[in-house]
Coordinates of C-alpha atoms in Angstrom, one line a residue:
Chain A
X1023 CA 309.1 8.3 -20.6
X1024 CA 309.9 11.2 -18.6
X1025 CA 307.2 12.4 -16.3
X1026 CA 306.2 15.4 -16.8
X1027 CA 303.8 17.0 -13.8
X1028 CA 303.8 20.4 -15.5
X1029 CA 302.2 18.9 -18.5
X1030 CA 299.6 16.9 -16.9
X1031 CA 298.8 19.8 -14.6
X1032 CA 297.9 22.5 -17.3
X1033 CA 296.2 19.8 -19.2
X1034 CA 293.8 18.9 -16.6
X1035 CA 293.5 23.2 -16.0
X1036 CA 293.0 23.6 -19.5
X1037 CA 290.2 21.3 -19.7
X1038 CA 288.8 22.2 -16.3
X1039 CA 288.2 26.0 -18.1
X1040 CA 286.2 24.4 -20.9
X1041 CA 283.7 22.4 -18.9
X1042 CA 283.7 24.5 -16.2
X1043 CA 280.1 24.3 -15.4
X1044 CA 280.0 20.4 -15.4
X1045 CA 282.9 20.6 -13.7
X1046 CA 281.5 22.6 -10.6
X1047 CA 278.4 20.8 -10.0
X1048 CA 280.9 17.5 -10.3
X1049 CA 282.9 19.9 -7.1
X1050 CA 279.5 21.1 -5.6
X1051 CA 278.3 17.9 -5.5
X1052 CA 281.3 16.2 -3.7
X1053 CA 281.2 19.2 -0.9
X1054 CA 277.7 18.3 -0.6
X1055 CA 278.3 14.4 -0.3
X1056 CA 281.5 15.2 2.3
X1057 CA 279.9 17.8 4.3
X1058 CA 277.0 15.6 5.1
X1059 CA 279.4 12.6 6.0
X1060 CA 281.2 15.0 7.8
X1061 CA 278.7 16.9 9.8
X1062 CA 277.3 13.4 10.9
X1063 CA 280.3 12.0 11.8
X1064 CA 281.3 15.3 13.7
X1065 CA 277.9 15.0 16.0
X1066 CA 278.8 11.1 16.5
X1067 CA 282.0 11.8 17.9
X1068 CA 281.2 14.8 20.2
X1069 CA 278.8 12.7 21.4
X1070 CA 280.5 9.7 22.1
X1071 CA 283.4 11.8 23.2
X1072 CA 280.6 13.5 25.8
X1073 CA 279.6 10.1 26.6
X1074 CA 283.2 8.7 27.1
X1075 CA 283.6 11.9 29.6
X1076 CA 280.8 11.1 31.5
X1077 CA 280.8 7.4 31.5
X1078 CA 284.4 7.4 32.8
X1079 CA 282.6 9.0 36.3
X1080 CA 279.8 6.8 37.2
X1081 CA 277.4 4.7 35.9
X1082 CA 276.3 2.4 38.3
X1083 CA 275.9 3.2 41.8
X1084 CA 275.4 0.6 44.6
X1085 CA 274.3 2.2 48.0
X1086 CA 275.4 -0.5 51.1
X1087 CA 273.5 -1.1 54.2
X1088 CA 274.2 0.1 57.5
X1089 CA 276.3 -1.5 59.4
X1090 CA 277.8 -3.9 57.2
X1091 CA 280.9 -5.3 58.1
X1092 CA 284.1 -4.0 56.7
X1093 CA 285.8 -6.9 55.6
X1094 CA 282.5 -7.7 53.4
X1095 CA 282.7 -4.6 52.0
X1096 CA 286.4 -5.4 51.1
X1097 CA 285.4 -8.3 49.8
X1098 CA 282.7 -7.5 47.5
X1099 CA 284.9 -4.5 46.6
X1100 CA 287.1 -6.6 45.5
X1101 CA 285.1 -8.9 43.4
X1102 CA 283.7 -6.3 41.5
X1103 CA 287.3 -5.0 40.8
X1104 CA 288.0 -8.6 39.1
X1105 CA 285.4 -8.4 37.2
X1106 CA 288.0 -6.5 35.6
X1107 CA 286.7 -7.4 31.5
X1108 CA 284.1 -5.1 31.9
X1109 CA 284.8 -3.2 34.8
X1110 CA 286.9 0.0 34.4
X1111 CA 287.0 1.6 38.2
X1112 CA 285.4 0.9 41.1
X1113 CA 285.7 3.8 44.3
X1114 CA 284.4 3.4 47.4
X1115 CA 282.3 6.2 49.2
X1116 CA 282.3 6.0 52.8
X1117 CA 278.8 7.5 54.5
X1118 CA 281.3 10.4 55.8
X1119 CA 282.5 11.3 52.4
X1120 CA 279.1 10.7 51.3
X1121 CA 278.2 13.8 53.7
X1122 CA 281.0 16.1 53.1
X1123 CA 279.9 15.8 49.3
X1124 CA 276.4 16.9 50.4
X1125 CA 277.9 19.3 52.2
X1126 CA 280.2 20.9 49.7
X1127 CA 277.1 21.0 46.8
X1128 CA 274.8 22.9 49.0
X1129 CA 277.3 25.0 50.4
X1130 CA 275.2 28.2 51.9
X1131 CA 271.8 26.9 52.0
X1132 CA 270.0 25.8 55.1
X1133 CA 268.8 22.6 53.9
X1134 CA 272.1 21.1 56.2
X1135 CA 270.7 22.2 59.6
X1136 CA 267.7 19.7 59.1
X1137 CA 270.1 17.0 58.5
X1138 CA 270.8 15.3 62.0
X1139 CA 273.3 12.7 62.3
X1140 CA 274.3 11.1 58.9
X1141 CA 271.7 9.4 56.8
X1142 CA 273.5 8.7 53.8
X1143 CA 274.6 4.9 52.8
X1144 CA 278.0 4.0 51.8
X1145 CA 278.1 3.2 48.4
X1146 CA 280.4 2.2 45.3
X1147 CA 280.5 4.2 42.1
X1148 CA 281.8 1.9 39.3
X1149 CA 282.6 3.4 36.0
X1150 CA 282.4 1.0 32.8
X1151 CA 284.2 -0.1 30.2
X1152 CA 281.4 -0.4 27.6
X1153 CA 278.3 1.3 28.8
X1154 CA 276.0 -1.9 27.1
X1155 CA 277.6 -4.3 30.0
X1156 CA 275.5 -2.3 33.0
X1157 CA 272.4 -4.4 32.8
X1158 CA 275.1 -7.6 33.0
X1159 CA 276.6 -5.8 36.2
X1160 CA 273.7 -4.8 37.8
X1161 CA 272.1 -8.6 37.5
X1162 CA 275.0 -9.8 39.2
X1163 CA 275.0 -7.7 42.0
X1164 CA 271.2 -7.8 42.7
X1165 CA 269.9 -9.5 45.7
X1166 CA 273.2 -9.5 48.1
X1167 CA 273.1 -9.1 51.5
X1168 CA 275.2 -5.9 51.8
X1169 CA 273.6 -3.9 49.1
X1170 CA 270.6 -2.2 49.6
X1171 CA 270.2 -0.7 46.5
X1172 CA 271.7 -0.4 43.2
X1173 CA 271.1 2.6 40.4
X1174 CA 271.9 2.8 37.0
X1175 CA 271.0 5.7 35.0
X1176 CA 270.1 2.9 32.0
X1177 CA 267.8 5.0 29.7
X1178 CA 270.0 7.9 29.1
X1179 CA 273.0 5.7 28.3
X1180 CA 271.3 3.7 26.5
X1181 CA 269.4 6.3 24.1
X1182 CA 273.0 8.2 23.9
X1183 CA 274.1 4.8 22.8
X1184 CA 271.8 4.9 19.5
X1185 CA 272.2 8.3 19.1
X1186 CA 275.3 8.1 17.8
X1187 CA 274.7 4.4 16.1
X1188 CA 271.8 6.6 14.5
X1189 CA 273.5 9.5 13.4
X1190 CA 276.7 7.4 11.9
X1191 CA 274.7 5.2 10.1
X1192 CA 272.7 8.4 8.8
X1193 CA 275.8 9.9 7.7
X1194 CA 277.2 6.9 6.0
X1195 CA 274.2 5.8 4.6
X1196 CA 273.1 9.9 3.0
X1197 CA 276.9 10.5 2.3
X1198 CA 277.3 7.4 0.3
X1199 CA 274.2 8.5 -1.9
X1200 CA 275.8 11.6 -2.5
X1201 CA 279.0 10.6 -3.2
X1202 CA 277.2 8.1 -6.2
X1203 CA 275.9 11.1 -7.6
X1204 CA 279.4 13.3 -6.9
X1205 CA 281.1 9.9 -8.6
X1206 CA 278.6 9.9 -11.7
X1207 CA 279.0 13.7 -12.3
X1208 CA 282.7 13.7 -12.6
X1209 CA 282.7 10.3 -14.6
X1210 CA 280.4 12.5 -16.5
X1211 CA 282.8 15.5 -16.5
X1212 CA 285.8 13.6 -17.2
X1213 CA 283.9 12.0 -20.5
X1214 CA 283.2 15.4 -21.6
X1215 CA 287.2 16.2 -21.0
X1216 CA 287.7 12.9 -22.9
X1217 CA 285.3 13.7 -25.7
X1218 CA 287.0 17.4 -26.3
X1219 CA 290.1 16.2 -26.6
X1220 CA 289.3 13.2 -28.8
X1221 CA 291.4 13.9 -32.1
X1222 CA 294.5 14.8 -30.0
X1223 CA 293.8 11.4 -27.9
X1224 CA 293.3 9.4 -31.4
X1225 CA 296.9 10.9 -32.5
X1226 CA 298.6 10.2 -29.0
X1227 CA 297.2 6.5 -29.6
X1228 CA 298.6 6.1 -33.2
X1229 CA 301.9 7.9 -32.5
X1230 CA 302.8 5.6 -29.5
X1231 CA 302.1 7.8 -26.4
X1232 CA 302.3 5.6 -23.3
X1233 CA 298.9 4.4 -22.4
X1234 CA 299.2 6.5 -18.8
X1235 CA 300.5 9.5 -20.5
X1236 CA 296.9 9.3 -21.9
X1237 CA 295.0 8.6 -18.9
X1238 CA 297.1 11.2 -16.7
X1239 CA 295.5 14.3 -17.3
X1240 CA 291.7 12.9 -16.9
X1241 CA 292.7 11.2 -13.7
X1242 CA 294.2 13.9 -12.1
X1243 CA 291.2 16.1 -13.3
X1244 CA 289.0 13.8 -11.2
X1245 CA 291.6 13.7 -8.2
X1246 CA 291.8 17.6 -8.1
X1247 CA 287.4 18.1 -8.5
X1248 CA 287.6 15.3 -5.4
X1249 CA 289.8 17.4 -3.4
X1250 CA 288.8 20.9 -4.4
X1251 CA 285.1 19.6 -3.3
X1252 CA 286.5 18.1 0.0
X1253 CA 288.3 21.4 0.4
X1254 CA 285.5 23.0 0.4
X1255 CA 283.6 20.6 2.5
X1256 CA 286.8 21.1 5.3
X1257 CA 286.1 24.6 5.6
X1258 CA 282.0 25.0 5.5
X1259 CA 282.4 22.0 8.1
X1260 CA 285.0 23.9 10.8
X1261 CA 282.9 27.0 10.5
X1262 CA 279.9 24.8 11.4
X1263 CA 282.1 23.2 14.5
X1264 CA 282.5 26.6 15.7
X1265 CA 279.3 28.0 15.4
X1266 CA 278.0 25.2 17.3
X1267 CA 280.5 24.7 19.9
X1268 CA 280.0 28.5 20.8
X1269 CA 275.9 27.6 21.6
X1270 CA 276.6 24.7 23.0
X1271 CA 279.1 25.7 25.8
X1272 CA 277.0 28.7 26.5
X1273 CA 274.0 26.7 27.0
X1274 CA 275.6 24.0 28.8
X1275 CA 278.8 25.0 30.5
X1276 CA 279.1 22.1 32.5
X1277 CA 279.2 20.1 29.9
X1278 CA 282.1 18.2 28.4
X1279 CA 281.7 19.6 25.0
X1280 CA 283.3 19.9 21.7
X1281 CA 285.7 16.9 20.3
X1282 CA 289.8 16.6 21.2
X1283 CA 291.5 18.0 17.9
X1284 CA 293.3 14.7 17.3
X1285 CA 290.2 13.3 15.8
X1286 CA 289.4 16.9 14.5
X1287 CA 292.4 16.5 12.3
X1288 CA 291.6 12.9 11.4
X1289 CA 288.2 13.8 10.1
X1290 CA 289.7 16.1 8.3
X1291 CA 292.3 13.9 6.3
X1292 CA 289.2 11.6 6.4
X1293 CA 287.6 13.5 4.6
X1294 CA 290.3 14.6 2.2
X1295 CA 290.8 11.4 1.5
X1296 CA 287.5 10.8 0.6
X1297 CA 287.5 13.2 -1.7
X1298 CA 290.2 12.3 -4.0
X1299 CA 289.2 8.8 -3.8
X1300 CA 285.5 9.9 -5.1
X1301 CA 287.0 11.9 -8.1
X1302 CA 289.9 9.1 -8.6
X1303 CA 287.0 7.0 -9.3
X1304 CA 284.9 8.9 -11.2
X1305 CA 287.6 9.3 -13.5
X1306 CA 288.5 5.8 -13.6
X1307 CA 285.0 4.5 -14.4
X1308 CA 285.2 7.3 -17.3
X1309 CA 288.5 6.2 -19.3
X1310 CA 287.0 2.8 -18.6
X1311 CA 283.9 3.3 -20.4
X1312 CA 285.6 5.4 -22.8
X1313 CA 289.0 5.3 -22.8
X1314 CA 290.1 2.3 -24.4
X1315 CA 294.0 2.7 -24.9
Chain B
X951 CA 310.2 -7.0 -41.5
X952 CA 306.4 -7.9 -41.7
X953 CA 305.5 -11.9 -41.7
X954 CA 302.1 -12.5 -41.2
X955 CA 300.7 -16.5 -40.9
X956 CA 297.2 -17.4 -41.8
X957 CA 295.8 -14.2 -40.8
X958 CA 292.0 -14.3 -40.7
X959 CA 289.9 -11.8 -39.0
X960 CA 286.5 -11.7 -38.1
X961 CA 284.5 -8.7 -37.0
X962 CA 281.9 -9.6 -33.8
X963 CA 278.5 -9.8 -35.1
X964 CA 280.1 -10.1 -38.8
X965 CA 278.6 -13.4 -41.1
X966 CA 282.3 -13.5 -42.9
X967 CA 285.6 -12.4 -42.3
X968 CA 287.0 -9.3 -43.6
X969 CA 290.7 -11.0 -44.0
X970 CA 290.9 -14.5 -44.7
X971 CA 293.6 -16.4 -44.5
X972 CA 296.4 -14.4 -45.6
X973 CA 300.1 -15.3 -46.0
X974 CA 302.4 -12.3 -46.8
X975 CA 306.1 -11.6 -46.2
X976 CA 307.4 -8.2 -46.6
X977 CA 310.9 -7.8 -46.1
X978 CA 312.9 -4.3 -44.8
X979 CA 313.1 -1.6 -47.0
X980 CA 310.4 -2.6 -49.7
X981 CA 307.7 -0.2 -51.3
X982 CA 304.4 -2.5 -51.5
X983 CA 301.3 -1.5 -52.8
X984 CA 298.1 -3.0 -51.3
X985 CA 295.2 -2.3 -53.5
X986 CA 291.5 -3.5 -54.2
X987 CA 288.0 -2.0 -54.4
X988 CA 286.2 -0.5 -51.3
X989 CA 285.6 -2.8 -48.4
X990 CA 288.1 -5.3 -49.4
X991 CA 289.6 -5.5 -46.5
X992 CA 292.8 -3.1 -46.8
X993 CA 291.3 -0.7 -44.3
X994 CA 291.5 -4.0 -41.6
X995 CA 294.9 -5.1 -42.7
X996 CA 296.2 -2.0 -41.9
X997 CA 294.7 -1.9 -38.3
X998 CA 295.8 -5.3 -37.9
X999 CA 299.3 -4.3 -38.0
X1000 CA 299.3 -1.3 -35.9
X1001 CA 297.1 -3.7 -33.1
X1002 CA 294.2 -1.6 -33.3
X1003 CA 292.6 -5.3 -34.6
X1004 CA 294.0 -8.5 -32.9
X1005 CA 293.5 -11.1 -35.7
X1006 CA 290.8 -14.3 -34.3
X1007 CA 293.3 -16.7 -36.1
X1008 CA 297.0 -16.6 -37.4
X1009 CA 299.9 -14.8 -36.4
X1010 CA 301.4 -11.4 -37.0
X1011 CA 304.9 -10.5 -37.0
X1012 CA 306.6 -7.1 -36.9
X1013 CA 310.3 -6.5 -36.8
X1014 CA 310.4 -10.0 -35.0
X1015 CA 307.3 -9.7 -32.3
X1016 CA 304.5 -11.6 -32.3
X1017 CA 302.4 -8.6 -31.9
X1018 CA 298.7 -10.9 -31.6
X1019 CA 299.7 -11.9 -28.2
X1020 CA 301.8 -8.5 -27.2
X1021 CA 301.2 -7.2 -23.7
X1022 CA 299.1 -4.1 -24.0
X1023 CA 302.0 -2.1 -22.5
X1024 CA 303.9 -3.0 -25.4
X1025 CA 301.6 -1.7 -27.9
X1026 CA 302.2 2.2 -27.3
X1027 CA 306.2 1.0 -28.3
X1028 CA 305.3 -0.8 -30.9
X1029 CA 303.4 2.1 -32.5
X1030 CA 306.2 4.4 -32.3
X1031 CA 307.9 2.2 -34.6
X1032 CA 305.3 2.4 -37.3
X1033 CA 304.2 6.1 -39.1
X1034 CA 300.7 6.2 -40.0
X1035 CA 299.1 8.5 -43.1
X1036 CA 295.5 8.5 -43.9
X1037 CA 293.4 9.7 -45.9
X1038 CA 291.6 12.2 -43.8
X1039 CA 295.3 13.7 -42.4
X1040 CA 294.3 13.4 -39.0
X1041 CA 295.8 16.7 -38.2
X1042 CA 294.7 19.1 -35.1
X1043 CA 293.2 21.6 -36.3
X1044 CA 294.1 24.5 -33.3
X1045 CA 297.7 23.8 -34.1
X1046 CA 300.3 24.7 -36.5
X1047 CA 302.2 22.4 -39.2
X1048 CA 305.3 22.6 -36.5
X1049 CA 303.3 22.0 -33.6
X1050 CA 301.0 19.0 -35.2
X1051 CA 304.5 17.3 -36.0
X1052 CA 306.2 18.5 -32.9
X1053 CA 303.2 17.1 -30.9
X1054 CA 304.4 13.5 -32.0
X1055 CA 307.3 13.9 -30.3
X1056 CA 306.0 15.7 -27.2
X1057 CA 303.6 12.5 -26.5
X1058 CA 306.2 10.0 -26.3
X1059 CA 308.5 11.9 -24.0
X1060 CA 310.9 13.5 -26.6
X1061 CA 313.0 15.9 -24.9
X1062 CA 312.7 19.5 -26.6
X1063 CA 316.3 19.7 -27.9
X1064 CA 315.7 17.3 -30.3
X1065 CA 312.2 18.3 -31.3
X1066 CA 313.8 21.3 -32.4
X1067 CA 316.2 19.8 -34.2
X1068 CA 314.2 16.8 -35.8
X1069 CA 310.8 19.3 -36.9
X1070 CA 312.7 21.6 -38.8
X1071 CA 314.4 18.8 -40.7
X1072 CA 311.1 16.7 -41.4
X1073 CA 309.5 19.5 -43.0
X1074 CA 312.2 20.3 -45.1
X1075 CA 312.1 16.5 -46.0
X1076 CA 308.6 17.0 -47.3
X1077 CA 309.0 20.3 -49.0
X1078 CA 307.0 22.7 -46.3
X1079 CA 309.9 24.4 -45.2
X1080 CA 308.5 28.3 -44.8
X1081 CA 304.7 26.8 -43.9
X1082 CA 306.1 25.5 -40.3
X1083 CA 303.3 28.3 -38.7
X1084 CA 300.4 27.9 -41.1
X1085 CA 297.5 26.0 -39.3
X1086 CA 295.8 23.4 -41.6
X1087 CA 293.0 25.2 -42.9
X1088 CA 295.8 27.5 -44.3
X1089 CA 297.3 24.7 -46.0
X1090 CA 296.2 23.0 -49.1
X1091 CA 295.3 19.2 -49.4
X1092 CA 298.3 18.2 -50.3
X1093 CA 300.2 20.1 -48.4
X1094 CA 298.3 18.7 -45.5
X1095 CA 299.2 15.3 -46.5
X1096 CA 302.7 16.2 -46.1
X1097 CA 302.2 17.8 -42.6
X1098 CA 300.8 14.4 -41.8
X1099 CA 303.5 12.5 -43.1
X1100 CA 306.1 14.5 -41.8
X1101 CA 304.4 13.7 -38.6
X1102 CA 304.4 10.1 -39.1
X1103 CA 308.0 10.3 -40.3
X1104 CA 309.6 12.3 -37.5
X1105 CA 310.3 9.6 -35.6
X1106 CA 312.4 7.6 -37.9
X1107 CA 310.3 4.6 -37.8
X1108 CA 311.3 1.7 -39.9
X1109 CA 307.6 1.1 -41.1
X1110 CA 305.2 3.5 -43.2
X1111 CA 301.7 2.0 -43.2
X1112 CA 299.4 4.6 -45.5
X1113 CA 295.7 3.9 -46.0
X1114 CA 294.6 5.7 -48.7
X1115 CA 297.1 8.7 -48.9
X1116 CA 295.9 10.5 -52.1
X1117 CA 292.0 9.3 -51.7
X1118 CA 291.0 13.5 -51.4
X1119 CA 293.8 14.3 -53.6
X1120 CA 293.8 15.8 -57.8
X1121 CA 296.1 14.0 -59.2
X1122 CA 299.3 16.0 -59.7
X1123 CA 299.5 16.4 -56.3
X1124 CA 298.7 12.4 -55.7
X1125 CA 301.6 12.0 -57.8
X1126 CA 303.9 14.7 -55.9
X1127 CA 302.8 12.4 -52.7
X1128 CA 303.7 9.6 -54.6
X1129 CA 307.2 10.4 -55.2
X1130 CA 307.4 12.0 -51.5
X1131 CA 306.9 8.1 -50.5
X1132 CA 309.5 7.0 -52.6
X1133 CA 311.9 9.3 -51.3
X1134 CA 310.9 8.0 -47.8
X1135 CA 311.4 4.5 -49.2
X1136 CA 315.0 5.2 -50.6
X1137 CA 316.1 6.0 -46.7
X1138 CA 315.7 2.2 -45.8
X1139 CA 311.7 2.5 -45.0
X1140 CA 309.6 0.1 -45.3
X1141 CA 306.4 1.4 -46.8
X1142 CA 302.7 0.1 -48.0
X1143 CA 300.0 2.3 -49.1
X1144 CA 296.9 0.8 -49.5
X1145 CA 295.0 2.5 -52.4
X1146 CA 292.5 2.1 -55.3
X1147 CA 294.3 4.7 -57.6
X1148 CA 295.1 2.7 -61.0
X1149 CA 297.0 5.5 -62.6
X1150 CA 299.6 5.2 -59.7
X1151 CA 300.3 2.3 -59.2
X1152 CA 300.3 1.7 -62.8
X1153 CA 302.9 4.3 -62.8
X1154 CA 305.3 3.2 -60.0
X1155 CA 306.3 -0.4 -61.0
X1156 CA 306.6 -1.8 -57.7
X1157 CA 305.2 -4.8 -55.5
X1158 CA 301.7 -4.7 -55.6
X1159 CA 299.5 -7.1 -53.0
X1160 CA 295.8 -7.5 -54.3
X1161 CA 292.8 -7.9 -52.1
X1162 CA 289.4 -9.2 -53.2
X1163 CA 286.7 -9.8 -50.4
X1164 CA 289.3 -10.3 -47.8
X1165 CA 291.4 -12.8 -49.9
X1166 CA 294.9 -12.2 -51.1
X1167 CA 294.4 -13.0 -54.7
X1168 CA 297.6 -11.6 -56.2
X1169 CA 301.2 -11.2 -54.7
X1170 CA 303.3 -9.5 -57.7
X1171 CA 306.7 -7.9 -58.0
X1172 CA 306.5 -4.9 -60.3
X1173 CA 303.0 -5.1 -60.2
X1174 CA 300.0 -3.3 -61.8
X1175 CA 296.5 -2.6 -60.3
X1176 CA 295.0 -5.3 -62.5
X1177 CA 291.0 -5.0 -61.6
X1178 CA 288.6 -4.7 -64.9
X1179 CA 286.8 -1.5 -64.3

């Protein structure tokens, strides 16, 4: 059989005039379905991307007594550094760089003068791997000689940590419901396309048209309401990124904000993706139920 | 041509078969008339040879193929091999006499070269020459019944199978439908009409297969329609 694109195209444009009111709330719905997935999934990642940022300066800091010798320090320097599974950086902070840092963030105010001599520890700022492992790290270092004491900002990683558990599984869990209901209404779209065209499908049948010369037009008609919907989704979605993104820096400059486009883009084809996939399957449960060729 | 071996079929939910049993040979190029009262079963012998049916026992054999156990990728080709004509004509009503037989070819991937060469010469075939634009509701009964045959004749295929041709039709113009079929026939065709007109097949003389409650109970060469009224 030769293939014909141009046929199957203004087939499926044909029939997409005639229901066209099934037809858009079939599109409306899938927008719906991948905006919410997408919205969700646009908050996880900024905020795991936020977290990455911050968890890649310090997590855990351990403050060293005075005078402790430096070949300890060395030591347990080095131990930590082997610990090198869950361990992503360890730097040491000498009680002179510990001042100049002091120094630097309260440049201009007078609270230095009262400072006499230098009463800040030594310490070491180790970054993490996966921010679940502090508590781990922080048990194993408790009670040494040489540390005086250890902290670890645990609550705000940890409820950033089911933030973003949350707001995926939200996503998922809302955008999979839609998408049921996008997948139903274009199965139900793609039956009325079928039903229309039922005398004409009757004669292909009896004349010998190929059984995917049939199926063709009502698949691609479920593969173009998927994409047109996730289209649509794309661009509501970007001028939602950039609405928010404009806030949020203003209100927090020094934050990290906003998501690297590489996974920008692969939300995007995500979500494109998605979208045909929905209507490919709405129109495949359709010429299943009633499309027997 | 058409061989079919112990062919019964059952319908799901059905107490009896609607075909039981049923040997018949028809060889290429024959005219065969398959007649009987209503709900016979000539209706389901006719589906069972276009696989629209798949028989529960027996086998079916067309042009060589055991078409019972054909792949269903196979079917579409084996339907372009066989013209079908019923009663109702079947045509689409929102195209023209050209376009309803051109459409035939369209669907199976015929290039447009020869759909402009094979459409004008089918309807000459039939006698519609200078209706190729009418629609179908322009056309009378009979003359719709040649747009559908034309259709099922485009193609060449070496099988007519027509179920109940003339059922809507007076009949003079049964007759003219008639004789269209024998024409057909003359090219090498193989053709069966299944119908319940007497007069006709009365008239024609030729092989006549008789069903009674699904059973074949006559096979006759230069047959008659035989049932007491």
């Amino acid at each position: 059989m030769s293939i014909r694109p141009f046929y199957f195209i203004k087939e499926s444009f044909k029939s997409f005039s005639k229901n066209w009111i099934i037809s858009m709330a079939a599109i409306t719905t899938v927008t719906l379905s991948l905006l919410v997935l997408g919205f969700f999934m646009l908050v996880a990642f900024t905020v795991n991307n936020w977290m990455n940022m911050t968890e890649r300066k310090v997590e855990i800091v351990v403050f060293l007594n005075d005078g402790v010798p430096a070949e300890s320090v060395q030591s347990l320097q080095s131990e930590i550094m082997s610990w090198n599974d869950d361990v992503r950086k360890v730097t040491y902070v000498s009680k002179d760089q510990a001042l100049e840092r002091l120094k630097k963030e309260f440049k201009g105010s007078d609270m230095l003068s009262m400072i006499e001599g230098n009463p800040l520890p030594a310490s070491f700022e180790i970054s993490l791997k996966d921010p679940a492992k502090a508590d781990e790290i922080v048990k194993r270092l408790k009670g040494r000689s040489e540390i005086e004491s250890i902290r670890h900002d645990k609550q705000t990683v940890e409820r950033l940590i089911n933030f973003t558990k949350m707001a995926r599984w939200v996503g998922v869990i809302f955008a999979g419901l839609l998408a049921f209901a996008a997948l139903v209404l274009i199965a139900n779209a793609i039956r009325l396309a079928i039903y229309a065209r039922r005398r004409e499908i009757a004669i292909m049948r009896l004349v010998g048209a190929s059984n995917w010369f049939i199926r063709w037009p009502f698949l691609l008609e479920g593969i173009i309401q998927g994409l047109v919907g996730a289209v649509i989704a794309i661009a509501i979605l970007s001028v939602i990124r950039a609405a928010i993104e404009d806030n949020v820096k203003r209100l927090l400059a020094f934050l990290p904000t906003g998501l690297p486009s590489q996974s920008y883009w692969q939300l995007t084809f995500a979500l494109v993706i998605a979208g045909i996939m929905i209507g490919a399957a709405g129109s495949a449960l359709a010429l299943r139920r009633f499309l027997r060729v | 041509m058409i061989k079919i071996n112990n062919v019964t079929m059952k319908y799901k939910g059905a107490h009896s078969p609607a075909i039981k049993d049923i040997n018949v040979d028809i060889d290429r190029g024959e005219f065969v008339f398959l007649v009987g009262p209503s709900g016979c079963g000539k209706s389901t012998f006719i589906r069972l040879l276009i696989r629209e049916l798949i028989p529960t026992k027996g086998k079916i054999f067309i042009a060589g193929h055991d078409i019972a156990n054909m792949r269903r990728g196979k079917v579409p080709q084996l339907r372009r091999n066989i013209g079908c004509v019923f009663q109702d004509y079947k045509l689409l009503p929102n195209k023209t006499a050209y376009e309803n037989v051109a459409f035939a070819l369209d669907v199976i991937g015929k290039p447009n070269r020869i759909i402009r060469a094979q459409v004008p010469e089918v309807l000459r075939l039939v006698g519609l020459e200078g209706k190729s634009e009418s629609y179908p509701d322009e056309l009378s009964g009979g003359e719709q019944q040649r747009v559908s045959i034309a259709r099922a004749f485009v193609n060449r295929p070496a099988i007519i199978l027509a179920d109940e041709p003339t059922g809507n039709l007076d009949p003079a113009t049964s007759g003219d439908i008639m004789s269209l079929f024998n024409k057909i026939n003359r090219t090498g065709t193989t053709v069966l009409v299944a119908t319940h007109d007497r007069e006709m097949v009365d008239n024609m003389r030729k092989r006549v297969l008789a069903l009674e409650g699904g059973t074949l109970i006559r096979d006759q060469q230069r047959g008659v329609y035989g049932y007491e009224e």
